Coordinates of C-alpha atoms in Angstrom, one line a residue:
M7 CA 130.8 -1.3 214.8
I8 CA 133.4 0.0 214.4
K9 CA 131.0 2.2 211.6
R10 CA 128.9 2.8 214.8
L11 CA 131.6 3.5 216.7
I12 CA 133.2 6.6 214.2
D13 CA 129.8 8.3 213.2
K14 CA 129.0 8.0 217.2
L15 CA 133.1 10.0 217.7
W16 CA 131.9 12.0 215.0
R17 CA 129.0 12.6 216.0
K18 CA 127.6 12.5 212.6
A19 CA 123.2 13.7 212.5
A20 CA 121.3 11.6 211.3
P21 CA 120.2 13.6 207.6
A22 CA 117.1 15.6 208.1
P23 CA 113.5 15.0 206.0
A24 CA 113.6 16.8 203.0
A25 CA 110.9 19.6 203.2
A26 CA 108.4 19.8 201.0
P27 CA 109.1 22.3 198.3
A28 CA 107.2 25.7 199.4
A29 CA 104.0 26.7 197.5
P30 CA 104.5 29.9 195.2
R31 CA 102.4 32.6 196.1
I32 CA 101.1 33.3 193.2
P33 CA 99.3 30.9 191.5
L34 CA 101.0 29.9 187.6
G35 CA 98.3 29.1 186.1
K36 CA 97.6 27.0 183.2
R37 CA 98.8 27.9 180.3
V38 CA 95.4 28.5 177.3
E39 CA 95.9 28.5 173.9
V40 CA 92.6 31.2 172.0
P41 CA 92.9 30.5 168.7
A42 CA 91.6 33.9 166.3
A43 CA 88.0 33.2 165.9
D44 CA 87.5 33.3 169.6
H45 CA 90.0 35.7 170.7
G46 CA 88.9 38.4 168.0
I47 CA 91.7 40.8 167.9
D48 CA 92.8 42.8 164.6
P49 CA 95.7 42.0 162.4
S50 CA 95.6 45.1 161.0
L51 CA 96.2 47.4 164.9
V52 CA 99.2 45.4 165.0
D53 CA 102.6 47.4 164.4
E54 CA 104.4 46.4 161.1
R55 CA 108.0 46.4 163.6
A56 CA 107.0 44.6 165.9
V57 CA 106.1 42.5 163.9
R58 CA 109.9 42.5 162.2
V59 CA 111.3 41.8 165.9
V60 CA 108.4 38.5 166.4
R61 CA 109.6 37.7 163.4
T62 CA 113.7 38.1 164.1
L63 CA 113.3 36.4 167.7
Q64 CA 111.7 33.7 165.8
E65 CA 113.6 33.3 163.6
A66 CA 116.8 32.8 165.3
G67 CA 115.1 29.9 167.3
Y68 CA 113.7 32.1 170.3
Q69 CA 110.6 32.6 171.5
A70 CA 108.8 35.9 170.9
Y71 CA 105.6 37.5 171.4
V72 CA 103.7 40.9 171.4
V73 CA 102.9 41.2 175.6
G74 CA 101.7 42.8 178.2
G75 CA 99.3 45.8 178.1
A76 CA 99.1 46.0 173.5
V77 CA 97.2 42.2 173.9
R78 CA 95.0 44.4 176.2
D79 CA 94.5 47.3 174.4
L80 CA 94.1 44.6 171.1
L81 CA 91.8 42.5 173.0
V82 CA 89.6 45.7 173.4
G83 CA 89.9 47.1 169.9
R84 CA 92.4 49.7 170.5
R85 CA 95.7 50.6 168.3
P86 CA 98.2 50.6 171.0
K87 CA 100.6 53.4 171.6
D88 CA 103.3 51.4 172.6
F89 CA 104.2 47.8 171.3
D90 CA 106.5 45.2 173.6
V91 CA 107.8 41.7 173.3
A92 CA 108.5 39.3 175.5
T93 CA 111.3 36.2 174.4
D94 CA 113.3 33.6 176.2
A95 CA 116.4 35.3 174.7
T96 CA 118.8 37.2 177.2
P97 CA 118.9 40.8 176.8
E98 CA 122.2 40.2 175.4
Q99 CA 121.2 37.6 173.4
V100 CA 118.6 40.1 171.5
K101 CA 121.4 43.1 171.0
A102 CA 123.0 40.7 168.8
L103 CA 120.3 40.5 166.3
F104 CA 119.9 43.9 166.0
R105 CA 121.3 46.3 164.3
R106 CA 120.2 49.7 167.0
A107 CA 119.8 47.4 170.5
F108 CA 120.4 49.1 173.3
I109 CA 120.7 47.1 176.6
I110 CA 119.1 49.8 179.6
G111 CA 118.2 49.6 182.8
R112 CA 119.5 48.1 186.8
R113 CA 116.5 46.3 187.6
F114 CA 115.0 45.1 185.0
R115 CA 117.3 44.8 182.1
I116 CA 116.1 45.5 178.8
V117 CA 116.7 45.5 175.8
H118 CA 115.4 48.5 173.1
V119 CA 115.1 48.2 169.5
I120 CA 115.4 51.5 167.8
F121 CA 113.8 51.8 164.3
G122 CA 113.7 55.2 162.5
R123 CA 115.4 58.7 163.4
G124 CA 114.3 61.8 164.8
R125 CA 110.6 62.3 165.9
D126 CA 109.1 59.8 163.9
H127 CA 112.0 57.4 165.4
E128 CA 110.3 54.1 167.8
V129 CA 110.9 52.2 170.2
I130 CA 110.1 48.3 170.5
E131 CA 110.7 47.4 174.2
V132 CA 112.1 43.5 174.5
S133 CA 112.2 41.6 177.6
T134 CA 112.9 38.5 178.8
F135 CA 111.3 36.1 180.2
R136 CA 111.9 36.1 184.1
A137 CA 111.1 33.5 186.9
Y138 CA 108.9 34.2 189.8
L139 CA 111.0 34.4 193.4
D140 CA 109.1 34.9 196.4
S141 CA 110.7 37.4 198.4
S142 CA 111.6 35.6 201.1
E143 CA 114.4 34.3 198.5
A144 CA 115.2 37.4 197.7
T145 CA 118.8 39.0 199.2
Q146 CA 116.9 42.1 201.4
V147 CA 118.5 45.7 201.7
G148 CA 118.0 48.7 204.3
G149 CA 117.7 51.1 202.4
N150 CA 116.8 52.0 198.4
E151 CA 118.4 52.1 195.0
R152 CA 119.9 55.0 196.6
T153 CA 121.4 55.2 199.9
S154 CA 122.0 50.6 198.7
K155 CA 124.4 50.8 195.6
A156 CA 126.9 49.0 197.3
E157 CA 124.6 46.5 198.2
L158 CA 123.1 46.1 195.2
A159 CA 126.3 45.5 193.3
G160 CA 125.8 41.8 191.5
Q161 CA 122.7 40.9 193.1
A162 CA 119.6 39.6 190.4
H163 CA 117.3 39.7 193.2
A164 CA 116.9 41.5 195.7
V165 CA 114.3 43.3 197.6
D166 CA 114.4 46.8 200.2
S167 CA 112.4 46.6 203.9
S168 CA 109.2 46.5 203.0
G169 CA 109.0 44.3 200.2
R170 CA 109.6 46.3 197.3
V171 CA 111.5 44.9 194.4
L172 CA 114.5 46.1 193.4
R173 CA 116.4 43.8 191.3
D174 CA 114.5 42.0 189.0
N175 CA 117.1 39.3 186.9
V176 CA 116.2 36.3 187.3
W177 CA 115.2 34.3 183.9
G178 CA 112.9 31.6 183.6
P179 CA 110.3 30.4 181.8
Q180 CA 107.5 31.7 179.9
V181 CA 104.6 31.1 182.7
E182 CA 106.6 32.5 184.8
D183 CA 106.6 35.6 183.4
A184 CA 102.8 35.5 183.8
A185 CA 102.8 35.0 186.7
R186 CA 105.1 37.8 188.0
R187 CA 103.3 40.1 186.0
D188 CA 100.8 42.6 187.4
F189 CA 96.9 42.2 186.1
T190 CA 96.2 39.1 184.9
V191 CA 95.0 41.7 181.9
N192 CA 98.5 42.3 181.4
A193 CA 99.8 39.0 181.3
M194 CA 99.2 37.7 177.8
Y195 CA 100.8 37.1 174.3
Y196 CA 99.9 37.4 170.8
D197 CA 101.8 35.5 168.4
P198 CA 101.4 37.7 165.3
A199 CA 103.4 34.5 162.6
T200 CA 100.0 32.0 164.4
Q201 CA 97.4 35.1 165.8
V202 CA 96.9 32.3 168.7
V203 CA 97.2 34.9 172.0
V204 CA 98.6 32.8 175.6
D205 CA 97.0 33.3 178.6
Y206 CA 98.0 31.8 181.8
H207 CA 95.4 34.1 184.2
G208 CA 92.3 34.3 182.6
G209 CA 93.1 37.5 180.8
I210 CA 90.4 37.0 177.4
G211 CA 87.6 36.9 180.1
D212 CA 88.4 39.8 182.5
V213 CA 88.9 41.8 179.5
K214 CA 85.6 40.4 178.2
A215 CA 83.8 41.1 182.2
R216 CA 85.6 44.7 181.9
V217 CA 87.6 44.0 185.2
L218 CA 91.1 44.4 186.7
R219 CA 92.1 42.0 189.4
L220 CA 95.4 41.8 190.4
I221 CA 97.3 38.2 189.8
G222 CA 97.8 36.7 193.8
D223 CA 97.7 38.1 196.8
P224 CA 97.2 42.1 196.0
A225 CA 99.0 43.4 199.6
T226 CA 102.0 41.4 198.6
R227 CA 101.9 42.3 195.0
Y228 CA 101.3 45.7 195.8
R229 CA 104.4 45.8 198.3
E230 CA 106.2 44.2 195.6
D231 CA 106.1 46.8 193.3
P232 CA 103.7 50.0 195.4
V233 CA 104.0 51.7 191.3
R234 CA 100.8 49.4 190.7
I235 CA 98.6 51.0 192.6
I236 CA 99.3 53.8 190.8
R237 CA 98.9 51.7 188.0
A238 CA 96.0 50.5 189.1
V239 CA 93.7 53.9 189.0
R240 CA 95.1 54.5 185.5
F241 CA 94.2 51.6 184.3
A242 CA 91.1 51.7 185.2
A243 CA 89.8 55.3 184.2
K244 CA 91.8 54.5 181.3
L245 CA 90.1 51.3 180.3
G246 CA 86.5 52.2 182.1
F247 CA 87.0 48.9 183.9
S248 CA 86.1 48.1 188.1
L249 CA 88.5 47.1 190.2
E250 CA 88.2 43.7 191.9
P251 CA 86.8 44.1 195.3
S252 CA 90.0 41.8 196.6
T253 CA 92.4 44.4 194.8
A254 CA 90.9 47.7 195.8
A255 CA 91.1 47.2 199.1
P256 CA 94.6 47.6 200.1
V257 CA 95.3 50.3 197.7
R258 CA 94.4 52.9 200.9
E259 CA 96.3 51.8 203.3
L260 CA 99.0 51.2 200.9
G261 CA 99.2 53.7 199.5
A262 CA 102.1 55.6 201.8
L263 CA 104.3 52.7 200.4
L264 CA 104.4 55.3 197.5
A265 CA 106.9 57.1 199.6
N266 CA 110.1 55.0 198.6
V267 CA 109.2 55.1 194.3
P268 CA 112.3 56.8 193.3
A269 CA 110.5 60.2 192.0
S270 CA 111.9 60.0 188.7
R271 CA 109.5 57.2 188.9
L272 CA 106.4 57.7 190.0
F273 CA 106.6 61.6 187.8
D274 CA 106.4 59.6 185.0
E275 CA 102.9 58.3 186.2
M276 CA 102.1 61.2 186.5
V277 CA 102.5 61.8 183.8
K278 CA 101.5 58.8 182.3
L279 CA 98.2 59.3 184.2
L280 CA 97.3 62.4 183.3
Q281 CA 98.1 61.7 179.1
T282 CA 95.5 58.6 178.8
G283 CA 92.8 60.4 177.8
H284 CA 90.7 60.1 180.9
A285 CA 92.9 62.8 183.4
L286 CA 89.6 64.2 184.4
A287 CA 88.3 60.6 185.5
S288 CA 92.0 59.6 187.0
I289 CA 92.0 62.8 189.2
E290 CA 88.4 61.3 190.4
A291 CA 89.6 58.1 191.4
L292 CA 92.7 58.6 192.8
R293 CA 90.2 60.7 194.7
Q294 CA 88.3 58.3 195.7
H295 CA 91.2 55.9 197.0
G296 CA 93.2 58.8 199.3
L297 CA 95.8 59.5 196.1
H298 CA 95.3 63.0 195.1
R299 CA 97.4 63.9 198.0
G300 CA 100.9 63.5 199.1
V301 CA 101.6 61.8 196.8
F302 CA 101.7 64.2 193.7
P303 CA 103.5 67.0 194.5
I304 CA 102.5 68.7 191.6
L305 CA 99.2 67.6 192.4
D306 CA 99.8 68.4 196.2
A307 CA 99.2 72.2 194.2
V308 CA 96.5 72.2 192.4
Y309 CA 94.1 70.5 195.6
D310 CA 95.6 71.6 198.8
E311 CA 92.0 73.0 199.6
A312 CA 93.8 75.7 201.9
R313 CA 95.0 77.1 199.1
S314 CA 92.8 76.5 195.8
T315 CA 89.7 78.9 194.4
P316 CA 87.4 78.4 192.1
Q317 CA 89.1 80.3 189.8
Q318 CA 92.0 77.8 189.9
Q319 CA 90.2 74.5 189.6
T320 CA 88.1 76.1 186.8
F321 CA 91.5 77.2 185.3
V322 CA 92.5 73.2 185.8
K323 CA 89.2 71.7 184.8
L324 CA 89.4 73.7 181.7
A325 CA 92.5 72.1 180.6
L326 CA 92.1 68.4 181.7
A327 CA 89.2 68.4 179.9
D328 CA 91.4 69.9 176.9
T329 CA 94.1 66.9 177.1
D330 CA 90.9 65.1 176.9
R331 CA 89.6 66.3 174.0
R332 CA 93.0 65.9 172.0
V333 CA 93.6 62.5 173.0
A334 CA 90.1 61.3 171.9
E335 CA 91.5 62.3 169.3
D336 CA 94.4 61.2 167.8
K337 CA 96.3 65.4 168.7
A338 CA 100.3 65.0 169.7
V339 CA 99.8 66.2 173.7
A340 CA 102.6 67.9 175.2
P341 CA 103.5 67.1 178.8
S342 CA 105.1 70.2 179.3
F343 CA 102.0 73.2 178.3
L344 CA 100.0 70.9 180.7
L345 CA 102.0 70.8 183.6
A346 CA 102.7 74.7 183.3
C347 CA 98.8 74.2 183.5
L348 CA 98.0 72.6 187.0
L349 CA 101.8 75.1 188.6
W350 CA 100.6 77.6 187.1
H351 CA 98.3 79.4 190.3
D352 CA 101.5 78.7 191.9
V353 CA 103.8 80.4 190.5
L354 CA 101.4 83.3 190.4
A355 CA 101.5 83.5 194.0
G356 CA 104.9 83.8 193.9
W357 CA 104.7 86.1 191.9
Q358 CA 102.0 88.5 192.6
Q359 CA 104.1 88.2 196.6
R360 CA 107.7 89.2 194.3
K361 CA 106.1 92.3 192.9
A362 CA 104.5 93.6 196.3
A363 CA 107.7 93.7 197.9
G364 CA 109.1 95.8 195.2
E365 CA 110.1 93.2 193.0
H366 CA 109.7 93.9 189.2
L367 CA 107.8 92.0 187.4
V368 CA 110.1 89.5 184.8
P369 CA 112.4 89.3 188.0
A370 CA 109.5 88.7 190.2
L371 CA 108.6 86.1 187.7
Q372 CA 111.7 84.1 186.8
Q373 CA 112.1 83.8 191.2
A374 CA 108.6 82.6 191.5
I375 CA 109.2 79.9 188.8
D376 CA 112.1 78.9 190.6
A377 CA 110.9 78.9 193.8
V378 CA 107.9 76.0 191.7
F379 CA 110.2 74.0 190.4
D380 CA 112.6 73.5 193.5
A381 CA 109.1 72.8 195.8
R382 CA 107.2 70.9 193.2
V383 CA 109.8 69.4 190.1
G384 CA 112.6 68.9 191.2
D385 CA 115.7 68.0 189.7
I386 CA 113.3 65.1 187.9
S387 CA 112.6 67.6 184.8
G388 CA 113.0 71.3 185.8
R389 CA 116.6 71.3 184.1
G390 CA 115.5 69.1 181.6
K391 CA 113.5 70.4 178.2
L392 CA 110.5 70.0 180.0
G393 CA 111.0 72.9 182.4
A394 CA 112.3 74.9 179.8
D395 CA 109.1 74.4 177.7
M396 CA 106.9 75.7 181.0
R397 CA 109.6 78.1 181.8
E398 CA 109.3 80.0 178.2
I399 CA 105.6 79.4 178.6
W400 CA 104.9 80.9 181.6
M401 CA 107.5 83.7 180.8
M402 CA 105.3 84.7 177.8
Q403 CA 102.1 85.9 179.6
P404 CA 103.2 89.0 180.6
R405 CA 104.7 89.8 177.2
F406 CA 101.4 89.5 175.3
E407 CA 100.2 92.8 177.9
R408 CA 103.0 94.3 175.8
R409 CA 101.0 95.0 172.2
Q410 CA 103.9 97.2 170.2
A411 CA 105.3 96.7 167.0
N412 CA 108.8 94.7 167.6
T413 CA 107.6 93.1 170.8
A414 CA 103.8 91.5 168.8
F415 CA 107.0 90.3 165.7
A416 CA 109.1 89.2 167.8
L417 CA 106.5 87.4 169.9
I418 CA 104.7 85.1 166.7
E419 CA 108.0 84.2 165.7
Q420 CA 109.4 81.9 169.3
P421 CA 109.0 78.4 168.6
R422 CA 106.5 78.0 171.5
F423 CA 103.8 80.9 170.6
R424 CA 101.4 78.7 169.9
A425 CA 101.3 76.6 173.0
G426 CA 102.1 80.4 174.8
F427 CA 98.7 81.7 173.1
D428 CA 97.2 78.0 173.9
F429 CA 98.2 79.2 177.6
L430 CA 96.9 82.4 177.4
R431 CA 93.5 81.3 175.7
L432 CA 93.0 79.7 178.8
R433 CA 93.5 81.9 181.8
A434 CA 90.9 84.2 179.3
D435 CA 88.3 81.0 178.9
A436 CA 89.1 80.3 183.3
G437 CA 88.2 84.6 183.7
E438 CA 92.0 85.4 184.8
A439 CA 92.5 87.0 181.7
P440 CA 90.7 90.3 179.7
A441 CA 88.5 87.7 176.0
E442 CA 90.0 91.1 174.3
L443 CA 93.3 90.5 174.8
A444 CA 93.3 86.4 173.2
E445 CA 91.6 88.0 170.5
W446 CA 93.5 90.4 169.7
W447 CA 96.5 87.6 170.2
E448 CA 94.9 85.5 167.4
D449 CA 93.6 88.1 165.1
F450 CA 97.4 89.1 164.8
S451 CA 98.7 86.1 164.3
L452 CA 96.5 85.2 161.4
G453 CA 96.3 88.0 160.3
D454 CA 98.9 89.5 157.0
D455 CA 100.3 92.7 156.8
D456 CA 97.8 95.1 156.7
E457 CA 95.2 93.4 159.4
R458 CA 98.6 93.2 161.8
E459 CA 98.7 96.9 161.4
A460 CA 94.6 98.5 161.7
L461 CA 95.9 95.9 164.6
L462 CA 98.6 97.5 166.5
A463 CA 97.3 101.3 165.0
A464 CA 94.2 100.7 167.0
V465 CA 96.7 99.5 170.5
R466 CA 98.4 102.7 169.7
E467 CA 95.0 104.8 169.8
T468 CA 93.9 103.6 172.6
Q469 CA 97.4 104.4 174.9
R470 CA 97.0 107.5 173.8
S471 CA 93.2 108.1 174.8
G472 CA 94.2 108.9 179.2
P473 CA 90.4 107.8 180.5
R474 CA 90.2 105.1 177.7
R475 CA 93.8 103.8 179.0
S476 CA 92.2 104.5 182.6
G477 CA 89.1 101.9 181.9
A478 CA 91.0 98.9 180.5
R479 CA 93.3 99.4 183.4
R480 CA 90.5 98.9 185.9
G481 CA 89.1 96.0 184.1
A482 CA 92.0 94.0 183.6
A483 CA 92.4 94.4 187.5
A484 CA 89.1 93.2 187.7
A485 CA 90.0 90.6 185.8
G486 CA 93.5 89.1 187.6
A487 CA 95.5 89.3 184.7
T488 CA 98.2 92.0 185.8
P489 CA 98.5 94.4 182.4
S490 CA 102.0 96.3 181.7
V491 CA 99.7 97.9 178.1
P492 CA 96.1 98.5 178.2
V493 CA 93.0 96.2 176.7
P494 CA 91.3 97.8 174.4
V495 CA 87.6 98.1 175.7
P496 CA 85.2 101.2 175.8
A497 CA 86.0 104.5 178.4
D498 CA 82.0 102.7 179.6
E499 CA 82.4 100.0 179.6
S500 CA 85.3 98.3 181.7
R501 CA 84.2 94.3 182.2
P502 CA 86.2 91.2 183.0
A503 CA 86.7 88.1 180.6
Q504 CA 84.0 86.1 180.1
G505 CA 83.9 82.2 178.5
P506 CA 84.7 81.1 176.0
G507 CA 83.4 82.2 172.6
A508 CA 83.2 85.9 174.4
G509 CA 83.6 88.9 172.3
E510 CA 83.3 87.6 168.7
G511 CA 82.2 90.5 167.3
S512 CA 83.0 93.2 170.4
D513 CA 87.2 93.6 169.9
A514 CA 86.2 94.4 165.9
A515 CA 83.7 97.5 167.5
T516 CA 86.5 99.0 170.1
V517 CA 89.2 98.8 167.3
E518 CA 87.0 100.6 164.8
S519 CA 85.7 103.5 168.0
V520 CA 88.9 103.6 169.0
A521 CA 91.2 104.0 165.2
D522 CA 88.6 105.5 162.4
D523 CA 91.3 107.0 160.3
A524 CA 92.9 103.3 160.2
P525 CA 92.8 101.2 156.9
P526 CA 89.4 99.2 156.2
R527 CA 90.6 95.6 157.1
K528 CA 89.2 92.7 155.9
R529 CA 87.6 90.5 159.2
R530 CA 90.3 86.9 159.1
R531 CA 88.6 85.7 163.1
R532 CA 89.2 81.8 163.6
R533 CA 86.4 81.1 166.2
R534 CA 87.7 79.3 168.9
K535 CA 86.1 76.4 170.5
P536 CA 85.5 75.5 173.8
A537 CA 87.7 73.2 176.0
G538 CA 85.8 69.7 175.1
A539 CA 84.8 70.2 172.4
A540 CA 86.1 69.7 169.1
G541 CA 89.7 72.5 167.6
A542 CA 89.8 74.0 165.3
P543 CA 91.4 73.4 161.9
G544 CA 95.2 73.8 162.8
D545 CA 95.2 73.2 166.7
T546 CA 98.1 73.1 168.2
A547 CA 97.7 73.1 171.8
G548 CA 101.2 72.9 173.7
G549 CA 102.7 74.2 170.9
G550 CA 102.8 71.2 168.2
D551 CA 105.6 69.7 169.2
A552 CA 104.6 67.6 172.0
G553 CA 105.8 64.3 173.3
D554 CA 102.9 61.9 174.0
G555 CA 103.7 59.5 176.7
S556 CA 102.7 55.5 177.0
A557 CA 99.3 54.5 178.9

């Protein structure tokens, strides 16, 4: 009686029945351990340093596996370019086990374990198993990483208003870590000690069927991280897989979400997409899904139908085909060289406009480059080494037309001469620079002292010959070049540059006809291969010091 009276006075509410836990939007899957006899991974393809990281973690009492794209590539018989490791150790625990290890990132805190030094160094990326948390359980902020820094401070799990994950640093079991990965083929774990693959979502079956499938509801997964839209296109082109229908369906509709992704991250994804070894296929896949315009400012410069010209499209296709060839031959690819190719015609248009307005040649080119960096690259890489290399490639182009002794000898000593020359060679192949000019520089760069002097003497003789000089200028103008020094072509034969292999032998005839008194020299020509064919020995296509992006 007294208890009921007290309850009534205090208006104590009856306890509500316990709510049933909400089913996760992403299926957690079931752990399946696949032995070596069934998956067929070749252990010799596994990087020894990744094995060392896994072994160190396991000996310290933690779980550790090679994970993600490396396992996917191993299953299709490829040697992965990058190896990632997943573990149940926290970033601080991982860092304590290695002498050269650094915790990086805010959105995802991971550890970079460094092996080697200089250009030969390798990074093994180690991440901690993460818990799957539904977006409804996360802290929601109105802006992004830059505009909402105060709200994000101290948050372990946060999303923006569109559902994009801004913070995801809640640790959990392996089964949840697999569920929060994007594609089934990227959600497998390989233990190099036991050679067992742990598969929660049928990834091995999808690899065999060559299908790319998102884990869970595709629209939800794309909203969590819109970059998955680009990754889907990139992986499909790289692996030759098809997008599973429900995975492909929301791509075009949700492409607008990419506008909320930081520009630096989109820039990195674009470089990766172009360096898969299937750049042409990747660009075509972007076009099929309506993503070739309005996503990457650099690609907008290439695929602006209102401004594009057949010559520009030919030049870009040659550059992309040459990049694909080099990747297939396991050669280095310089992002700076490829991006310089994509943006060249934007630079060229601005350069011509400024020259027409009365600006001198070199300042006009410098101003055009600055304008293109501001419009297409911004602060991502245009002010760093990547931008410096691009600038140097472009600034070399008018210098190639000044073939005086001092200029020529200084130019071939430039660290980026090979990249600048390869760029000139692509221009010649596309018909916008004289083929004879590229042939001359190839002979000069490969020749001995006598051969170089003969080439310079021939140019001097051509410059003294008035009719030949005017004819050469007309030929260069027809080719779309901006010559400051005439191109050595016969007086009665002015013609634009031709395709791969053009001018083979014609340059020799020209030199001998205008310099009969020059000392005889050996022809030391190295035949060029057209873009898409096997490269000549020593071919570097971008300067040889290229860094290559992870795929």
